[in-house]
Amino acid sequence: MRAYFFQPAISNNNLSDQYGRIAEILRNAGVFVVSSSNENNTDFRKEDLEAMQQSGEILLDKMDCFVIEASQPDQEIGYLLAYAISQKKPLLYLFHKNTPDRVSHGYLTKKNTPEFVCMEEYSRESLEQVLMNFIDDVTSGKGLKQRPTIKFTLRITPRMERYLEQKAKRSKKTKADYLRDLIDKLMEGEGK
């Protein structure tokens, strides 16, 4: 899993320690982290970044989720929120428990927040649990109906195609949707 971690410009030493801790917790959980703190704070190899830049790819498109630490105001937070929401990517909107409401909630409210955006207040003690809950939710697909984006070629026999056509027609779905639902059921069975 790949996560983009945004941290505002540091103006509070206590929070700067938390920023480093957030990135560390994510990495220890096996998450591939790209951080806004500086260009060298990424788990991408330099060659991969150069190839993306040359081909015109956008780094944010490669992310599976976003983690935004919003305890300090920053203009980029609004852009990242809009981007993540427009792409329907899971987002963890974090703010420290001592943050004034006007700062932490300046961009989001519970009313206008989509189900794949998680607003969480944290303390030093609860930070790891908050992050682990979010990672678990993202990896399990909770709160997010994923749209298919990966093309996959499957070669089947004519007999298989007729069978699939018949099953899909009975369930009033396309063959692709029928297969996706079948795979989802298989995946749910694996978790038990």
PDB file of C-alpha atoms in Angstrom:
ATOM      1  CA  MET A   1       0.000   0.000   0.000  1.00  0.00           C
ATOM      2  CA  ARG A   2       1.220   3.515  -0.837  1.00  0.00           C
ATOM      3  CA  ALA A   3       0.372   6.532   1.308  1.00  0.00           C
ATOM      4  CA  TYR A   4       1.008  10.225   0.793  1.00  0.00           C
ATOM      5  CA  PHE A   5       1.688  11.834   4.156  1.00  0.00           C
ATOM      6  CA  PHE A   6       1.230  15.600   4.324  1.00  0.00           C
ATOM      7  CA  GLN A   7       2.639  17.632   7.163  1.00  0.00           C
ATOM      8  CA  PRO A   8       2.370  21.420   7.371  1.00  0.00           C
ATOM      9  CA  ALA A   9       5.443  23.627   7.617  1.00  0.00           C
ATOM     10  CA  ILE A  10       6.823  23.083  11.105  1.00  0.00           C
ATOM     11  CA  SER A  11       6.099  25.855  13.575  1.00  0.00           C
ATOM     12  CA  ASN A  12       5.717  23.753  16.720  1.00  0.00           C
ATOM     13  CA  ASN A  13       8.546  21.478  17.940  1.00  0.00           C
ATOM     14  CA  ASN A  14       6.125  19.123  19.726  1.00  0.00           C
ATOM     15  CA  LEU A  15       4.263  18.546  16.479  1.00  0.00           C
ATOM     16  CA  SER A  16       7.451  18.041  14.448  1.00  0.00           C
ATOM     17  CA  ASP A  17       8.225  15.040  16.667  1.00  0.00           C
ATOM     18  CA  GLN A  18       4.724  13.708  15.928  1.00  0.00           C
ATOM     19  CA  TYR A  19       5.239  14.126  12.158  1.00  0.00           C
ATOM     20  CA  GLY A  20       8.319  11.913  12.240  1.00  0.00           C
ATOM     21  CA  ARG A  21       6.492   9.413  14.421  1.00  0.00           C
ATOM     22  CA  ILE A  22       3.543   9.256  11.982  1.00  0.00           C
ATOM     23  CA  ALA A  23       5.850   8.419   9.054  1.00  0.00           C
ATOM     24  CA  GLU A  24       7.697   5.853  11.182  1.00  0.00           C
ATOM     25  CA  ILE A  25       4.494   4.108  12.280  1.00  0.00           C
ATOM     26  CA  LEU A  26       3.262   3.929   8.692  1.00  0.00           C
ATOM     27  CA  ARG A  27       6.568   2.484   7.454  1.00  0.00           C
ATOM     28  CA  ASN A  28       6.702  -0.041  10.304  1.00  0.00           C
ATOM     29  CA  ALA A  29       3.225  -1.192   9.260  1.00  0.00           C
ATOM     30  CA  GLY A  30       4.566  -1.972   5.786  1.00  0.00           C
ATOM     31  CA  VAL A  31       3.205   1.135   4.086  1.00  0.00           C
ATOM     32  CA  PHE A  32       5.190   2.695   1.227  1.00  0.00           C
ATOM     33  CA  VAL A  33       5.325   6.368   2.337  1.00  0.00           C
ATOM     34  CA  VAL A  34       5.781   9.554   0.351  1.00  0.00           C
ATOM     35  CA  SER A  35       6.013  12.617   2.564  1.00  0.00           C
ATOM     36  CA  SER A  36       5.549  16.298   1.807  1.00  0.00           C
ATOM     37  CA  SER A  37       8.355  17.313   4.165  1.00  0.00           C
ATOM     38  CA  ASN A  38      10.971  17.343   1.391  1.00  0.00           C
ATOM     39  CA  GLU A  39      11.561  15.735  -1.980  1.00  0.00           C
ATOM     40  CA  ASN A  40      13.986  13.161  -0.616  1.00  0.00           C
ATOM     41  CA  ASN A  41      11.482  11.816   1.905  1.00  0.00           C
ATOM     42  CA  THR A  42      10.008   9.126  -0.296  1.00  0.00           C
ATOM     43  CA  ASP A  43      10.200   5.371  -0.555  1.00  0.00           C
ATOM     44  CA  PHE A  44      10.246   5.616  -4.372  1.00  0.00           C
ATOM     45  CA  ARG A  45      13.621   5.030  -5.985  1.00  0.00           C
ATOM     46  CA  LYS A  46      15.176   8.049  -7.680  1.00  0.00           C
ATOM     47  CA  GLU A  47      15.028   6.269 -11.064  1.00  0.00           C
ATOM     48  CA  ASP A  48      11.284   5.605 -10.669  1.00  0.00           C
ATOM     49  CA  LEU A  49      10.617   9.264  -9.838  1.00  0.00           C
ATOM     50  CA  GLU A  50      12.594  10.411 -12.887  1.00  0.00           C
ATOM     51  CA  ALA A  51      10.735   7.962 -15.142  1.00  0.00           C
ATOM     52  CA  MET A  52       7.389   9.220 -13.817  1.00  0.00           C
ATOM     53  CA  GLN A  53       8.392  12.817 -14.363  1.00  0.00           C
ATOM     54  CA  GLN A  54       9.548  12.138 -17.941  1.00  0.00           C
ATOM     55  CA  SER A  55       6.352  10.272 -18.831  1.00  0.00           C
ATOM     56  CA  GLY A  56       4.160  13.010 -17.324  1.00  0.00           C
ATOM     57  CA  GLU A  57       2.715  10.778 -14.599  1.00  0.00           C
ATOM     58  CA  ILE A  58       1.501  12.394 -11.397  1.00  0.00           C
ATOM     59  CA  LEU A  59       2.924  11.044  -8.153  1.00  0.00           C
ATOM     60  CA  LEU A  60      -0.368  11.545  -6.278  1.00  0.00           C
ATOM     61  CA  ASP A  61      -2.122   9.252  -8.785  1.00  0.00           C
ATOM     62  CA  LYS A  62       0.111   6.406  -7.602  1.00  0.00           C
ATOM     63  CA  MET A  63      -1.052   6.727  -3.984  1.00  0.00           C
ATOM     64  CA  ASP A  64      -3.596   4.336  -2.457  1.00  0.00           C
ATOM     65  CA  CYS A  65      -4.458   6.679   0.403  1.00  0.00           C
ATOM     66  CA  PHE A  66      -3.638  10.021   2.000  1.00  0.00           C
ATOM     67  CA  VAL A  67      -2.756  10.983   5.568  1.00  0.00           C
ATOM     68  CA  ILE A  68      -3.008  14.692   6.318  1.00  0.00           C
ATOM     69  CA  GLU A  69      -1.815  16.126   9.621  1.00  0.00           C
ATOM     70  CA  ALA A  70      -3.923  19.276   9.930  1.00  0.00           C
ATOM     71  CA  SER A  71      -3.002  20.637  13.360  1.00  0.00           C
ATOM     72  CA  GLN A  72      -1.317  23.653  11.760  1.00  0.00           C
ATOM     73  CA  PRO A  73      -2.972  25.674   8.971  1.00  0.00           C
ATOM     74  CA  ASP A  74      -1.477  25.244   5.498  1.00  0.00           C
ATOM     75  CA  GLN A  75      -2.755  26.222   2.065  1.00  0.00           C
ATOM     76  CA  GLU A  76      -1.885  22.850   0.556  1.00  0.00           C
ATOM     77  CA  ILE A  77      -4.329  20.998   2.818  1.00  0.00           C
ATOM     78  CA  GLY A  78      -7.345  22.262   0.865  1.00  0.00           C
ATOM     79  CA  TYR A  79      -5.799  21.157  -2.441  1.00  0.00           C
ATOM     80  CA  LEU A  80      -4.954  17.681  -1.138  1.00  0.00           C
ATOM     81  CA  LEU A  81      -8.419  17.241   0.364  1.00  0.00           C
ATOM     82  CA  ALA A  82     -10.057  18.217  -2.921  1.00  0.00           C
ATOM     83  CA  TYR A  83      -7.741  15.919  -4.884  1.00  0.00           C
ATOM     84  CA  ALA A  84      -8.259  12.880  -2.616  1.00  0.00           C
ATOM     85  CA  ILE A  85     -12.028  13.395  -2.529  1.00  0.00           C
ATOM     86  CA  SER A  86     -12.269  13.871  -6.310  1.00  0.00           C
ATOM     87  CA  GLN A  87     -10.296  10.637  -6.807  1.00  0.00           C
ATOM     88  CA  LYS A  88     -12.297   8.870  -4.065  1.00  0.00           C
ATOM     89  CA  LYS A  89      -9.116   7.818  -2.303  1.00  0.00           C
ATOM     90  CA  PRO A  90      -9.191   6.968   1.412  1.00  0.00           C
ATOM     91  CA  LEU A  91      -7.990   9.873   3.526  1.00  0.00           C
ATOM     92  CA  LEU A  92      -7.078  10.174   7.184  1.00  0.00           C
ATOM     93  CA  TYR A  93      -7.469  13.786   8.366  1.00  0.00           C
ATOM     94  CA  LEU A  94      -5.510  13.969  11.633  1.00  0.00           C
ATOM     95  CA  PHE A  95      -5.390  16.769  14.160  1.00  0.00           C
ATOM     96  CA  HIS A  96      -3.796  16.886  17.600  1.00  0.00           C
ATOM     97  CA  LYS A  97      -6.194  16.996  20.552  1.00  0.00           C
ATOM     98  CA  ASN A  98      -4.896  20.443  21.602  1.00  0.00           C
ATOM     99  CA  THR A  99      -5.627  21.992  18.192  1.00  0.00           C
ATOM    100  CA  PRO A 100      -8.154  24.839  18.106  1.00  0.00           C
ATOM    101  CA  ASP A 101     -11.320  23.872  16.184  1.00  0.00           C
ATOM    102  CA  ARG A 102     -10.912  26.721  13.701  1.00  0.00           C
ATOM    103  CA  VAL A 103      -7.600  25.203  12.541  1.00  0.00           C
ATOM    104  CA  SER A 104      -8.371  21.495  12.553  1.00  0.00           C
ATOM    105  CA  HIS A 105     -11.908  21.708  11.224  1.00  0.00           C
ATOM    106  CA  GLY A 106     -11.417  24.633   8.879  1.00  0.00           C
ATOM    107  CA  TYR A 107     -11.677  22.433   5.787  1.00  0.00           C
ATOM    108  CA  LEU A 108     -13.996  19.609   6.804  1.00  0.00           C
ATOM    109  CA  THR A 109     -17.082  19.090   8.903  1.00  0.00           C
ATOM    110  CA  LYS A 110     -18.810  15.838   9.774  1.00  0.00           C
ATOM    111  CA  LYS A 111     -21.735  16.873   7.525  1.00  0.00           C
ATOM    112  CA  ASN A 112     -19.762  17.339   4.314  1.00  0.00           C
ATOM    113  CA  THR A 113     -17.313  14.488   4.803  1.00  0.00           C
ATOM    114  CA  PRO A 114     -17.578  11.480   2.453  1.00  0.00           C
ATOM    115  CA  GLU A 115     -17.494   8.015   4.012  1.00  0.00           C
ATOM    116  CA  PHE A 116     -13.947   7.332   2.795  1.00  0.00           C
ATOM    117  CA  VAL A 117     -12.598  10.374   4.681  1.00  0.00           C
ATOM    118  CA  CYS A 118     -11.792   9.691   8.312  1.00  0.00           C
ATOM    119  CA  MET A 119     -11.412  12.672  10.681  1.00  0.00           C
ATOM    120  CA  GLU A 120      -9.498  11.705  13.823  1.00  0.00           C
ATOM    121  CA  GLU A 121      -8.252  13.603  16.829  1.00  0.00           C
ATOM    122  CA  TYR A 122      -5.138  12.055  18.341  1.00  0.00           C
ATOM    123  CA  SER A 123      -2.832  12.304  21.318  1.00  0.00           C
ATOM    124  CA  ARG A 124       0.693  10.968  21.707  1.00  0.00           C
ATOM    125  CA  GLU A 125      -0.762   7.843  23.298  1.00  0.00           C
ATOM    126  CA  SER A 126      -3.505   7.195  20.732  1.00  0.00           C
ATOM    127  CA  LEU A 127      -1.585   8.032  17.536  1.00  0.00           C
ATOM    128  CA  GLU A 128      -0.413   4.526  16.708  1.00  0.00           C
ATOM    129  CA  GLN A 129      -3.873   3.011  17.231  1.00  0.00           C
ATOM    130  CA  VAL A 130      -5.528   5.690  15.071  1.00  0.00           C
ATOM    131  CA  LEU A 131      -3.065   5.025  12.230  1.00  0.00           C
ATOM    132  CA  MET A 132      -3.344   1.236  12.510  1.00  0.00           C
ATOM    133  CA  ASN A 133      -7.163   1.411  12.423  1.00  0.00           C
ATOM    134  CA  PHE A 134      -6.986   3.509   9.260  1.00  0.00           C
ATOM    135  CA  ILE A 135      -4.497   1.136   7.599  1.00  0.00           C
ATOM    136  CA  ASP A 136      -6.709  -1.831   8.477  1.00  0.00           C
ATOM    137  CA  ASP A 137      -9.758  -0.066   7.019  1.00  0.00           C
ATOM    138  CA  VAL A 138      -7.937   0.801   3.790  1.00  0.00           C
ATOM    139  CA  THR A 139      -6.502  -2.679   3.266  1.00  0.00           C
ATOM    140  CA  SER A 140      -9.894  -4.286   3.930  1.00  0.00           C
ATOM    141  CA  GLY A 141     -11.705  -1.812   1.652  1.00  0.00           C
ATOM    142  CA  LYS A 142     -14.039  -0.669   4.456  1.00  0.00           C
ATOM    143  CA  GLY A 143     -16.062   2.439   3.639  1.00  0.00           C
ATOM    144  CA  LEU A 144     -14.926   2.511   0.044  1.00  0.00           C
ATOM    145  CA  LYS A 145     -16.439   0.893  -2.984  1.00  0.00           C
ATOM    146  CA  GLN A 146     -13.372   0.469  -5.111  1.00  0.00           C
ATOM    147  CA  ARG A 147     -13.770   1.079  -8.776  1.00  0.00           C
ATOM    148  CA  PRO A 148     -11.923  -1.252 -11.113  1.00  0.00           C
ATOM    149  CA  THR A 149      -8.893   0.418 -12.670  1.00  0.00           C
ATOM    150  CA  ILE A 150      -6.586  -2.455 -13.565  1.00  0.00           C
ATOM    151  CA  LYS A 151      -6.993  -4.135 -16.917  1.00  0.00           C
ATOM    152  CA  PHE A 152      -6.542  -7.876 -16.909  1.00  0.00           C
ATOM    153  CA  THR A 153      -6.572 -10.231 -19.861  1.00  0.00           C
ATOM    154  CA  LEU A 154      -8.086 -13.638 -19.254  1.00  0.00           C
ATOM    155  CA  ARG A 155      -8.222 -16.192 -22.033  1.00  0.00           C
ATOM    156  CA  ILE A 156     -11.035 -18.712 -21.709  1.00  0.00           C
ATOM    157  CA  THR A 157     -12.500 -21.491 -23.815  1.00  0.00           C
ATOM    158  CA  PRO A 158     -15.721 -21.023 -25.808  1.00  0.00           C
ATOM    159  CA  ARG A 159     -17.451 -23.361 -23.369  1.00  0.00           C
ATOM    160  CA  MET A 160     -16.388 -21.192 -20.415  1.00  0.00           C
ATOM    161  CA  GLU A 161     -17.601 -18.102 -22.252  1.00  0.00           C
ATOM    162  CA  ARG A 162     -21.063 -19.612 -22.838  1.00  0.00           C
ATOM    163  CA  TYR A 163     -21.301 -20.611 -19.186  1.00  0.00           C
ATOM    164  CA  LEU A 164     -20.213 -17.148 -18.052  1.00  0.00           C
ATOM    165  CA  GLU A 165     -22.667 -15.495 -20.448  1.00  0.00           C
ATOM    166  CA  GLN A 166     -25.521 -17.601 -19.042  1.00  0.00           C
ATOM    167  CA  LYS A 167     -24.614 -16.906 -15.381  1.00  0.00           C
ATOM    168  CA  ALA A 168     -24.177 -13.174 -15.975  1.00  0.00           C
ATOM    169  CA  LYS A 169     -27.493 -12.954 -17.831  1.00  0.00           C
ATOM    170  CA  ARG A 170     -29.336 -14.699 -14.969  1.00  0.00           C
ATOM    171  CA  SER A 171     -27.851 -12.307 -12.430  1.00  0.00           C
ATOM    172  CA  LYS A 172     -28.578  -9.315 -14.728  1.00  0.00           C
ATOM    173  CA  LYS A 173     -24.937  -8.234 -14.741  1.00  0.00           C
ATOM    174  CA  THR A 174     -22.214  -7.899 -17.302  1.00  0.00           C
ATOM    175  CA  LYS A 175     -19.723 -10.745 -17.473  1.00  0.00           C
ATOM    176  CA  ALA A 176     -17.022  -8.502 -16.008  1.00  0.00           C
ATOM    177  CA  ASP A 177     -19.221  -7.421 -13.071  1.00  0.00           C
ATOM    178  CA  TYR A 178     -20.257 -11.027 -12.477  1.00  0.00           C
ATOM    179  CA  LEU A 179     -16.603 -12.130 -12.306  1.00  0.00           C
ATOM    180  CA  ARG A 180     -15.631  -9.204 -10.048  1.00  0.00           C
ATOM    181  CA  ASP A 181     -18.446 -10.075  -7.621  1.00  0.00           C
ATOM    182  CA  LEU A 182     -17.413 -13.726  -7.675  1.00  0.00           C
ATOM    183  CA  ILE A 183     -13.807 -12.801  -6.857  1.00  0.00           C
ATOM    184  CA  ASP A 184     -14.992 -10.496  -4.045  1.00  0.00           C
ATOM    185  CA  LYS A 185     -16.939 -13.418  -2.535  1.00  0.00           C
ATOM    186  CA  LEU A 186     -13.873 -15.628  -2.777  1.00  0.00           C
ATOM    187  CA  MET A 187     -11.773 -12.964  -1.038  1.00  0.00           C
ATOM    188  CA  GLU A 188     -14.321 -12.609   1.779  1.00  0.00           C
ATOM    189  CA  GLY A 189     -14.226 -16.377   2.284  1.00  0.00           C
ATOM    190  CA  GLU A 190     -10.422 -16.278   2.603  1.00  0.00           C
ATOM    191  CA  GLY A 191     -10.678 -13.902   5.556  1.00  0.00           C
ATOM    192  CA  LYS A 192     -12.642 -16.433   7.632  1.00  0.00           C
TER     193      LYS A 192
END
